[in-house]
């Protein structure tokens, strides 16, 4: 129960306010008692703003507890509607829509919508007409969206009359046709537009879209973890000089896009939208800035002039959660306003990710990621397992080891899984022969499919490393070792004793082993216990793991 409701209930108790006794748990009794106290003030028309707001909060919180199973009795919504029917009907609440206080009218409109599920069909129709009439006569702009939100709740179980729909559609069109909007009115007009769009089910008109690659006039951003940025930048520079490193990735000229597209180190490739120099991207007037940028050209060229797209915003800025949510909401409203029904904000099932990066001067960089764009870098992975090595990690490992790897090596991975590391190893430098060992049969099956799709010859063996033998030694062992975090100390010790024996037995004299693991101390202890193995060096990989290089004498 919220602090606000508890404090109110305590004050009413001290005043000696009377209420009905309810059977049930203590929290349930408190909610129903508080509901009656707020309702009593509504009947007496006392503290109307606080009472209406309090009733909404009781309904919201008790509804959440009801869904979780914490409350088992009568729903507060049904209880409130029952009290209204007993004392004169829904008109008691509709009368509040004439109150002189705009915030009271706003909360009353929202409360009427939130009571929709409990209403009779006749009351629902009366409320629809009343909220529609109030919307048409309301003079305070920030209240308008509340009537529309209330109507949207009511029309989930009742039809919106066609005449109303036509008038509301006309209002939506007039908002979309607006030019410059005064800053002080912009927030409320965008809220009204959002509510109109939802009420008229404009958000249900998403269509299947196709994506076409844009021209080379759009620069691309290759995103990656900050720790890998310089490694990615070095790989990009091998392909083109038309690139620069940014805090969140590497920006590459659109003319060089085809040359960097196959690099395996980046996470996503996104397209940069360039603003007009005189109007940078900011959350306050984004619609106007988009109009003067190449955003519209990108949408039309890549998706078609008639496409309706769903988008989701990602804001990269050092904001606390509440401010982040508020800024994203503002950005969504501006973009929907710009799109005039073509662009709809959603949390899932979207066509486009919009990434906004806050800059030091307060402006924002905008980059688009079309989800329909195919990424063919790892097309060989038609299936995968939860334990499979991520291909970008495999690329990173072989990239870090580039100076250590030899052409024509005979290679084995004793914990290969689906063989992603070996496939990327072959891409880096051709080998003579590669073996992949694993004890999980499905991993071996998937690995064989992946190797065939990648055009890489790997001999997969369904066997553990301890029992595997071969007539010819290997010049290289490369492997991501299993995660032993949850293993007991004796189990870890046994694993590394067996790994030491396997390494000595399979590796040729002068051969090299590359092990990626977070168990550095245990690995070094293993090397010290094996007279034929020597430790060379280690290469940091990520926050918890390191690549260890060892040789056999």
Coordinates of C-alpha atoms in Angstrom, one line a residue:
X1 CA 0.0 0.0 0.0
X2 CA 1.4 3.4 -0.9
X3 CA 2.5 5.9 1.7
X4 CA -0.1 8.4 0.4
X5 CA -3.0 6.0 1.0
X6 CA -1.7 4.7 4.4
X7 CA -1.3 8.3 5.6
X8 CA -4.7 9.2 4.5
X9 CA -6.3 6.2 6.2
X10 CA -4.5 7.1 9.4
X11 CA -5.8 10.7 9.3
X12 CA -9.3 9.4 8.7
X13 CA -9.0 7.0 11.6
X14 CA -7.9 9.8 13.9
X15 CA -10.9 11.9 12.8
X16 CA -13.1 9.0 13.7
X17 CA -14.3 8.4 10.1
X18 CA -16.7 5.5 9.9
X19 CA -16.4 2.7 7.4
X20 CA -17.7 -0.8 6.7
X21 CA -15.9 -3.7 8.4
X22 CA -14.4 -6.2 5.8
X23 CA -13.5 -9.7 6.3
X24 CA -10.1 -10.6 4.7
X25 CA -6.5 -9.8 5.2
X26 CA -5.4 -6.5 6.8
X27 CA -4.2 -4.9 3.6
X28 CA -7.5 -5.7 1.9
X29 CA -9.4 -4.2 4.7
X30 CA -7.3 -1.0 4.6
X31 CA -7.9 -0.6 0.9
X32 CA -11.6 -1.0 1.1
X33 CA -11.8 1.3 4.1
X34 CA -9.7 3.9 2.4
X35 CA -11.9 3.5 -0.7
X36 CA -15.0 4.3 1.4
X37 CA -13.4 7.4 2.9
X38 CA -12.4 8.8 -0.4
X39 CA -15.9 8.0 -1.8
X40 CA -17.5 9.7 1.2
X41 CA -15.7 12.9 0.3
X42 CA -16.9 12.5 -3.3
X43 CA -20.5 12.3 -2.2
X44 CA -20.1 15.3 0.1
X45 CA -18.1 17.2 -2.6
X46 CA -15.2 17.8 -0.2
X47 CA -11.5 17.7 -1.2
X48 CA -12.6 16.6 -4.7
X49 CA -9.2 16.7 -6.3
X50 CA -7.6 14.6 -3.6
X51 CA -10.6 12.3 -3.4
X52 CA -10.8 11.6 -7.1
X53 CA -7.0 11.1 -7.3
X54 CA -7.1 8.9 -4.2
X55 CA -9.8 6.7 -5.7
X56 CA -7.8 6.2 -8.8
X57 CA -4.7 5.2 -6.8
X58 CA -6.7 2.7 -4.7
X59 CA -8.1 1.1 -7.9
X60 CA -4.7 0.9 -9.5
X61 CA -2.9 -0.5 -6.5
X62 CA -5.6 -3.0 -5.5
X63 CA -5.9 -4.1 -9.1
X64 CA -2.1 -4.9 -9.2
X65 CA -2.4 -6.8 -5.9
X66 CA -5.5 -8.6 -7.2
X67 CA -3.6 -9.8 -10.3
X68 CA -0.7 -11.0 -8.1
X69 CA -3.0 -12.9 -5.8
X70 CA -2.2 -10.8 -2.8
X71 CA -5.9 -9.7 -2.6
X72 CA -8.6 -12.4 -2.9
X73 CA -11.9 -10.5 -2.1
X74 CA -14.0 -8.1 -4.1
X75 CA -12.2 -5.9 -6.7
X76 CA -12.1 -2.2 -5.6
X77 CA -13.4 -1.2 -9.0
X78 CA -16.5 -3.3 -8.6
X79 CA -17.0 -2.0 -5.0
X80 CA -16.8 1.6 -6.1
X81 CA -19.2 1.1 -9.0
X82 CA -21.6 -0.7 -6.7
X83 CA -21.5 2.2 -4.3
X84 CA -22.2 4.7 -7.1
X85 CA -25.2 2.6 -8.3
X86 CA -26.6 2.6 -4.7
X87 CA -26.3 6.3 -4.2
X88 CA -27.7 7.6 -7.5
X89 CA -25.7 6.1 -10.3
X90 CA -22.8 7.2 -12.6
X91 CA -24.1 10.7 -12.7
X92 CA -22.5 11.4 -9.3
X93 CA -19.1 11.0 -11.0
X94 CA -20.1 12.6 -14.3
X95 CA -21.1 15.8 -12.4
X96 CA -17.5 16.2 -11.3
X97 CA -16.5 16.9 -15.0
X98 CA -18.1 20.3 -14.5
X99 CA -15.9 21.2 -11.6
X100 CA -14.0 24.5 -12.0
X101 CA -10.6 22.9 -11.1
X102 CA -9.0 21.5 -14.3
X103 CA -7.0 18.9 -12.4
X104 CA -10.1 17.6 -10.8
X105 CA -11.8 17.3 -14.3
X106 CA -8.7 15.6 -15.6
X107 CA -8.7 12.9 -12.9
X108 CA -12.5 12.4 -13.1
X109 CA -12.3 11.7 -16.8
X110 CA -9.5 9.2 -16.2
X111 CA -11.4 7.5 -13.3
X112 CA -14.5 7.1 -15.5
X113 CA -12.5 5.3 -18.1
X114 CA -10.8 3.1 -15.5
X115 CA -14.3 2.0 -14.2
X116 CA -15.3 0.9 -17.6
X117 CA -15.0 -2.9 -17.0
X118 CA -17.4 -2.7 -14.1
X119 CA -20.1 -0.6 -15.9
X120 CA -23.3 -1.7 -17.5
X121 CA -23.6 -1.2 -21.2
X122 CA -26.1 1.6 -20.7
X123 CA -23.7 3.5 -18.4
X124 CA -20.9 3.0 -20.8
X125 CA -22.8 4.6 -23.6
X126 CA -23.7 7.6 -21.3
X127 CA -20.1 8.0 -20.3
X128 CA -18.9 7.9 -23.9
X129 CA -21.3 10.7 -24.9
X130 CA -20.4 12.8 -21.8
X131 CA -16.6 12.5 -22.3
X132 CA -16.9 13.3 -26.0
X133 CA -19.0 16.5 -25.2
X134 CA -16.5 17.5 -22.5
X135 CA -13.6 17.1 -24.9
X136 CA -15.3 19.4 -27.4
X137 CA -16.0 22.1 -24.9
X138 CA -12.8 21.9 -22.8
X139 CA -10.7 25.1 -22.8
X140 CA -7.8 23.9 -20.7
X141 CA -5.4 22.2 -23.1
X142 CA -3.7 19.8 -20.6
X143 CA -7.0 18.2 -19.7
X144 CA -8.0 17.3 -23.3
X145 CA -6.0 14.0 -23.5
X146 CA -7.7 12.7 -20.3
X147 CA -11.1 12.7 -22.0
X148 CA -9.6 10.8 -24.9
X149 CA -7.8 8.3 -22.6
X150 CA -11.1 7.7 -20.8
X151 CA -12.9 7.2 -24.1
X152 CA -10.3 4.7 -25.2
X153 CA -10.9 2.6 -22.1
X154 CA -14.7 2.8 -22.6
X155 CA -14.6 1.8 -26.3
X156 CA -12.7 -1.4 -25.5
X157 CA -16.1 -2.8 -24.7
X158 CA -18.3 -0.5 -26.8
X159 CA -18.3 0.9 -30.2
X160 CA -17.3 4.5 -30.8
X161 CA -20.2 6.1 -32.8
X162 CA -19.2 6.8 -36.4
X163 CA -20.0 10.5 -36.1
X164 CA -17.6 10.8 -33.2
X165 CA -15.0 8.9 -35.0
X166 CA -15.2 11.2 -38.0
X167 CA -14.9 14.3 -35.9
X168 CA -12.0 12.9 -33.9
X169 CA -10.2 11.8 -37.1
X170 CA -10.6 15.3 -38.4
X171 CA -9.0 16.7 -35.2
X172 CA -6.1 14.3 -35.6
X173 CA -5.6 15.5 -39.2
X174 CA -5.7 19.1 -38.1
X175 CA -3.0 18.4 -35.5
X176 CA -0.8 16.7 -38.1
X177 CA -1.2 19.7 -40.4
X178 CA 0.0 22.1 -37.8
X179 CA 3.2 24.0 -38.5
X180 CA 5.2 25.7 -35.7
X181 CA 3.6 25.0 -32.3
X182 CA 4.4 27.3 -29.4
X183 CA 6.8 25.7 -26.9
X184 CA 4.4 26.1 -24.0
X185 CA 1.6 24.2 -25.9
X186 CA 3.7 21.6 -27.6
X187 CA 3.7 19.0 -24.8
X188 CA -0.1 19.0 -24.4
X189 CA -0.8 18.9 -28.1
X190 CA 1.5 15.9 -28.5
X191 CA -0.3 14.2 -25.6
X192 CA -3.6 14.9 -27.3
X193 CA -2.3 13.5 -30.6
X194 CA -1.0 10.3 -28.9
X195 CA -4.4 9.8 -27.2
X196 CA -6.3 10.4 -30.4
X197 CA -4.2 7.9 -32.3
X198 CA -4.7 5.2 -29.7
X199 CA -8.5 5.9 -29.4
X200 CA -8.9 5.7 -33.2
X201 CA -6.8 2.5 -33.3
X202 CA -4.2 4.1 -35.5
X203 CA -1.6 2.1 -33.7
X204 CA -3.2 -1.2 -34.9
X205 CA -2.5 -0.3 -38.6
X206 CA 1.1 -1.5 -38.7
X207 CA 1.9 -3.3 -42.0
X208 CA 4.5 -5.7 -43.1
X209 CA 7.4 -3.8 -44.6
X210 CA 10.3 -4.5 -46.8
X211 CA 13.7 -2.9 -46.5
X212 CA 16.0 -1.7 -49.3
X213 CA 19.6 -0.6 -48.6
X214 CA 20.0 3.2 -48.7
X215 CA 22.5 5.0 -50.9
X216 CA 26.1 5.6 -49.9
X217 CA 25.2 9.2 -48.7
X218 CA 24.3 7.8 -45.3
X219 CA 27.3 7.2 -43.0
X220 CA 27.2 4.1 -40.9
X221 CA 28.0 3.5 -37.2
X222 CA 29.5 0.2 -36.2
X223 CA 28.6 -0.3 -32.6
X224 CA 30.7 -2.3 -30.1
X225 CA 31.5 -2.5 -26.4
X226 CA 33.7 0.5 -25.3
X227 CA 36.5 -2.0 -24.4
X228 CA 36.6 -3.3 -28.0
X229 CA 36.3 0.0 -29.8
X230 CA 40.0 0.4 -30.6
X231 CA 40.3 -3.2 -31.8
X232 CA 37.3 -2.6 -34.1
X233 CA 38.8 0.8 -35.3
X234 CA 42.1 -1.0 -36.2
X235 CA 40.2 -3.5 -38.3
X236 CA 38.2 -0.8 -40.0
X237 CA 41.3 1.2 -40.8
X238 CA 42.7 -1.8 -42.7
X239 CA 39.7 -1.3 -45.1
X240 CA 39.3 2.5 -45.3
X241 CA 40.7 5.7 -44.0
X242 CA 37.2 7.3 -44.1
X243 CA 36.5 6.4 -40.5
X244 CA 36.7 7.9 -37.0
X245 CA 36.4 6.5 -33.5
X246 CA 33.5 7.6 -31.4
X247 CA 32.8 6.8 -27.7
X248 CA 30.1 4.3 -28.7
X249 CA 31.6 2.8 -31.9
X250 CA 33.3 3.6 -35.2
X251 CA 31.7 6.0 -37.7
X252 CA 32.4 5.1 -41.3
X253 CA 31.7 7.0 -44.5
X254 CA 28.7 5.5 -46.4
X255 CA 31.0 5.2 -49.5
X256 CA 33.1 2.6 -47.6
X257 CA 30.1 0.7 -46.2
X258 CA 30.5 -2.3 -48.4
X259 CA 34.2 -2.7 -47.4
X260 CA 33.5 -2.9 -43.7
X261 CA 30.2 -4.7 -43.7
X262 CA 31.8 -8.1 -43.3
X263 CA 34.0 -7.2 -40.3
X264 CA 32.9 -9.6 -37.5
X265 CA 33.7 -7.4 -34.4
X266 CA 30.9 -4.9 -34.4
X267 CA 27.5 -5.6 -32.9
X268 CA 25.2 -3.6 -35.1
X269 CA 25.5 -1.4 -38.2
X270 CA 23.3 1.7 -37.9
X271 CA 22.7 4.7 -40.3
X272 CA 23.5 8.2 -39.3
X273 CA 20.8 10.9 -39.8
X274 CA 22.4 14.2 -40.4
X275 CA 20.6 17.3 -39.0
X276 CA 20.5 20.7 -40.5
X277 CA 23.3 22.8 -39.0
X278 CA 20.9 25.5 -38.0
X279 CA 18.5 23.1 -36.2
X280 CA 20.2 20.2 -34.4
X281 CA 18.3 17.3 -32.8
X282 CA 16.9 18.1 -29.4
X283 CA 14.0 16.6 -27.5
X284 CA 12.0 19.9 -27.4
X285 CA 11.4 20.5 -31.1
X286 CA 12.5 17.2 -32.8
X287 CA 9.7 17.3 -35.3
X288 CA 10.9 20.5 -36.9
X289 CA 14.5 19.3 -36.9
X290 CA 13.5 16.0 -38.6
X291 CA 11.7 17.9 -41.3
X292 CA 15.0 19.7 -42.1
X293 CA 17.1 16.6 -42.0
X294 CA 17.5 13.5 -44.3
X295 CA 15.4 11.4 -42.0
X296 CA 12.4 11.4 -44.3
X297 CA 14.5 10.5 -47.3
X298 CA 15.9 7.5 -45.5
X299 CA 12.4 6.3 -44.5
X300 CA 11.0 6.8 -48.1
X301 CA 14.1 5.3 -49.9
X302 CA 14.4 2.3 -47.6
X303 CA 10.8 1.4 -46.8
X304 CA 8.7 3.2 -49.4
X305 CA 6.6 6.3 -49.3
X306 CA 3.4 4.5 -48.1
X307 CA 5.0 2.3 -45.4
X308 CA 3.8 2.5 -41.8
X309 CA 6.5 1.7 -39.4
X310 CA 6.7 0.8 -35.7
X311 CA 9.7 2.1 -33.9
X312 CA 11.4 2.0 -30.5
X313 CA 13.7 4.6 -29.0
X314 CA 17.0 3.9 -27.2
X315 CA 18.4 6.9 -25.3
X316 CA 22.1 6.9 -24.5
X317 CA 22.4 9.6 -21.8
X318 CA 23.5 9.7 -18.2
X319 CA 19.9 10.2 -16.9
X320 CA 18.2 8.6 -13.9
X321 CA 15.3 6.3 -14.8
X322 CA 12.5 8.8 -14.3
X323 CA 14.1 11.5 -16.5
X324 CA 15.1 9.0 -19.1
X325 CA 11.5 7.8 -19.4
X326 CA 10.2 11.4 -19.6
X327 CA 12.6 12.3 -22.4
X328 CA 11.9 9.1 -24.3
X329 CA 8.1 9.9 -24.1
X330 CA 8.7 13.4 -25.4
X331 CA 10.9 12.0 -28.3
X332 CA 8.2 9.5 -29.2
X333 CA 5.5 12.2 -29.3
X334 CA 7.6 14.4 -31.6
X335 CA 8.4 11.5 -34.0
X336 CA 4.8 10.4 -34.1
X337 CA 3.8 14.0 -34.8
X338 CA 6.3 14.2 -37.6
X339 CA 5.1 10.9 -39.1
X340 CA 1.4 11.9 -39.2
X341 CA 0.3 8.3 -38.6
X342 CA 3.2 6.6 -40.5
X343 CA 5.4 6.2 -37.4
X344 CA 4.2 4.5 -34.2
X345 CA 6.1 4.1 -30.9
X346 CA 6.1 0.5 -29.5
X347 CA 8.0 -1.6 -27.1
X348 CA 8.0 -4.8 -29.2
X349 CA 7.3 -6.0 -32.7
X350 CA 9.0 -3.0 -34.3
X351 CA 10.6 -2.2 -37.6
X352 CA 13.1 0.4 -36.6
X353 CA 15.3 1.2 -33.6
X354 CA 16.1 4.8 -33.1
X355 CA 19.3 5.5 -31.1
X356 CA 19.7 8.9 -29.6
X357 CA 23.2 9.8 -28.2
X358 CA 23.4 12.8 -26.0
X359 CA 26.4 15.1 -26.8
X360 CA 28.3 17.4 -24.5
X361 CA 26.6 20.5 -26.0
X362 CA 23.1 19.1 -25.3
X363 CA 22.4 18.2 -28.9
X364 CA 21.7 14.6 -29.9
X365 CA 23.1 12.3 -32.5
X366 CA 20.5 10.1 -34.2
X367 CA 21.3 6.7 -35.7
X368 CA 18.8 4.2 -37.2
X369 CA 18.9 0.5 -37.1
X370 CA 16.4 -1.2 -39.5
X371 CA 15.6 -4.6 -38.0
X372 CA 14.7 -6.0 -41.5
X373 CA 18.3 -5.5 -42.7
X374 CA 20.0 -8.8 -43.0
X375 CA 23.3 -9.5 -41.3
X376 CA 25.0 -12.2 -43.3
X377 CA 28.3 -12.2 -41.4
X378 CA 27.4 -15.4 -39.4
X379 CA 24.8 -16.8 -41.8
X380 CA 26.2 -20.3 -41.1
X381 CA 24.6 -20.3 -37.7
X382 CA 21.1 -21.4 -38.6
X383 CA 20.8 -23.1 -35.2
X384 CA 22.6 -22.5 -31.9
X385 CA 22.6 -23.6 -28.3
X386 CA 22.6 -21.5 -25.1
X387 CA 26.2 -22.7 -24.5
X388 CA 27.4 -21.8 -28.0
X389 CA 30.2 -19.3 -28.2
X390 CA 28.9 -16.0 -29.6
X391 CA 30.4 -15.5 -33.0
X392 CA 31.6 -11.9 -32.2
X393 CA 33.5 -13.3 -29.2
X394 CA 35.1 -15.9 -31.5
X395 CA 36.1 -13.2 -33.9
X396 CA 37.5 -11.1 -31.1
X397 CA 39.6 -14.1 -29.8
X398 CA 41.1 -14.9 -33.2
X399 CA 41.7 -11.2 -33.9
X400 CA 43.6 -10.7 -30.6
X401 CA 45.6 -13.8 -31.5
X402 CA 46.3 -12.8 -35.1
X403 CA 50.1 -12.5 -34.6
X404 CA 50.2 -15.9 -32.9
X405 CA 48.2 -18.0 -35.4
X406 CA 50.0 -19.9 -38.1
X407 CA 48.9 -20.8 -41.6
X408 CA 48.7 -24.5 -42.2
X409 CA 48.4 -25.5 -38.5
X410 CA 46.8 -28.7 -37.4
X411 CA 44.2 -27.5 -34.9
X412 CA 41.9 -29.0 -32.3
X413 CA 39.3 -27.6 -30.0
X414 CA 38.7 -30.1 -27.1
X415 CA 35.5 -28.2 -25.9
X416 CA 34.2 -27.1 -29.4
X417 CA 30.5 -27.0 -28.8
X418 CA 29.1 -26.1 -32.2
X419 CA 32.5 -25.1 -33.6
X420 CA 32.1 -21.4 -34.0
X421 CA 35.6 -20.7 -32.8
X422 CA 37.1 -23.1 -35.3
X423 CA 35.1 -21.6 -38.1
X424 CA 36.3 -18.1 -37.3
X425 CA 39.8 -19.5 -36.8
X426 CA 39.8 -20.8 -40.4
X427 CA 38.6 -17.4 -41.7
X428 CA 41.5 -15.7 -40.0
X429 CA 44.2 -18.0 -41.3
X430 CA 43.8 -21.2 -43.3
X431 CA 44.7 -24.4 -41.5
X432 CA 45.8 -27.9 -42.6
X433 CA 43.2 -29.8 -40.6
X434 CA 40.7 -29.1 -37.7
X435 CA 39.1 -31.3 -35.2
X436 CA 36.2 -30.4 -32.9
X437 CA 35.4 -32.5 -29.8
X438 CA 32.3 -32.3 -27.7
X439 CA 30.3 -34.7 -25.5
X440 CA 26.9 -33.2 -26.4
X441 CA 25.5 -34.9 -29.4
X442 CA 23.2 -32.0 -30.5
X443 CA 26.2 -29.6 -30.5
X444 CA 28.1 -32.0 -32.8
X445 CA 25.1 -32.2 -35.1
X446 CA 24.6 -28.4 -35.2
X447 CA 28.3 -27.9 -35.6
X448 CA 28.5 -30.1 -38.7
X449 CA 25.6 -28.2 -40.3
X450 CA 27.4 -24.9 -39.5
X451 CA 30.7 -26.0 -40.9
X452 CA 29.0 -27.2 -44.1
X453 CA 27.2 -23.9 -44.5
X454 CA 30.4 -21.9 -43.9
X455 CA 32.3 -24.0 -46.4
X456 CA 34.9 -25.0 -43.7
X457 CA 36.2 -28.5 -43.3
X458 CA 36.0 -29.6 -39.6
X459 CA 36.1 -33.2 -38.3
X460 CA 33.5 -33.3 -35.5
X461 CA 34.0 -36.1 -32.9
X462 CA 31.3 -36.9 -30.4
X463 CA 33.7 -37.7 -27.5
X464 CA 35.3 -36.1 -24.5
X465 CA 38.9 -34.9 -24.8
X466 CA 40.2 -37.3 -22.1
X467 CA 39.4 -40.4 -24.2
X468 CA 40.3 -39.0 -27.6
X469 CA 43.4 -40.1 -29.3
X470 CA 44.9 -39.5 -32.7
X471 CA 48.0 -40.9 -34.5
X472 CA 49.3 -37.5 -35.4
X473 CA 49.8 -34.6 -32.8
X474 CA 48.3 -31.2 -33.2
X475 CA 50.3 -28.0 -33.6
X476 CA 47.6 -25.9 -32.1
X477 CA 44.9 -26.2 -29.4
X478 CA 42.4 -23.3 -29.3
X479 CA 39.4 -23.4 -26.9
X480 CA 37.0 -21.4 -24.8
X481 CA 37.1 -23.5 -21.6
X482 CA 33.8 -24.4 -19.8
X483 CA 32.5 -22.1 -17.2
X484 CA 33.5 -23.6 -13.8
X485 CA 32.1 -20.8 -11.6
X486 CA 29.7 -23.0 -9.8
X487 CA 32.0 -26.0 -9.4
X488 CA 33.6 -27.0 -6.1
X489 CA 37.3 -26.6 -5.6
X490 CA 38.0 -30.3 -6.0
X491 CA 36.0 -30.5 -9.2
X492 CA 38.0 -27.6 -10.6
X493 CA 41.2 -29.3 -9.6
X494 CA 40.2 -32.5 -11.3
X495 CA 39.2 -30.6 -14.5
X496 CA 42.6 -28.9 -14.8
X497 CA 44.5 -32.0 -14.0
X498 CA 42.7 -33.7 -16.9
X499 CA 43.2 -30.6 -19.1
X500 CA 47.0 -30.7 -18.4
X501 CA 47.2 -34.4 -19.4
X502 CA 45.1 -33.8 -22.6
X503 CA 47.3 -30.8 -23.6
X504 CA 50.5 -32.7 -23.2
X505 CA 49.2 -35.7 -25.0
X506 CA 47.6 -33.9 -28.0
X507 CA 50.1 -31.1 -28.6
X508 CA 53.2 -31.6 -30.7
X509 CA 56.6 -30.5 -29.5
X510 CA 56.8 -26.8 -30.1
X511 CA 53.0 -26.6 -30.4
X512 CA 50.9 -23.8 -28.8
X513 CA 47.7 -23.7 -26.8
X514 CA 45.3 -20.8 -26.5
X515 CA 42.8 -21.1 -23.6
X516 CA 40.1 -18.5 -22.9
X517 CA 39.1 -18.8 -19.2
X518 CA 38.4 -16.9 -16.0
X519 CA 40.3 -19.5 -14.0
X520 CA 43.8 -18.1 -14.5
X521 CA 45.3 -19.2 -11.2
X522 CA 44.1 -22.8 -11.7
X523 CA 45.5 -22.8 -15.3
X524 CA 48.9 -21.5 -14.2
X525 CA 49.0 -24.1 -11.5
X526 CA 48.3 -26.8 -14.1
X527 CA 51.2 -25.5 -16.2
X528 CA 53.6 -25.6 -13.2
X529 CA 52.7 -29.2 -12.6
X530 CA 53.5 -30.2 -16.2
X531 CA 57.2 -30.2 -16.9
X532 CA 56.7 -30.1 -20.7
X533 CA 54.4 -27.1 -20.7
X534 CA 55.6 -23.5 -20.4
X535 CA 53.6 -20.3 -19.9
X536 CA 54.1 -17.6 -22.5
X537 CA 51.8 -14.7 -21.8
X538 CA 48.2 -13.6 -21.3
X539 CA 45.9 -11.3 -23.2
X540 CA 43.0 -9.6 -21.5
X541 CA 39.7 -10.5 -23.2
X542 CA 36.8 -9.1 -21.2
X543 CA 35.9 -8.1 -17.6
X544 CA 36.3 -11.6 -16.2
X545 CA 38.2 -13.7 -18.8
X546 CA 41.7 -13.8 -20.2
X547 CA 43.4 -15.7 -23.1
X548 CA 46.3 -17.7 -21.8
X549 CA 49.1 -18.8 -24.2
X550 CA 51.3 -21.8 -23.4
X551 CA 53.8 -23.9 -25.3
X552 CA 54.9 -27.4 -25.3
X553 CA 58.7 -27.9 -25.2

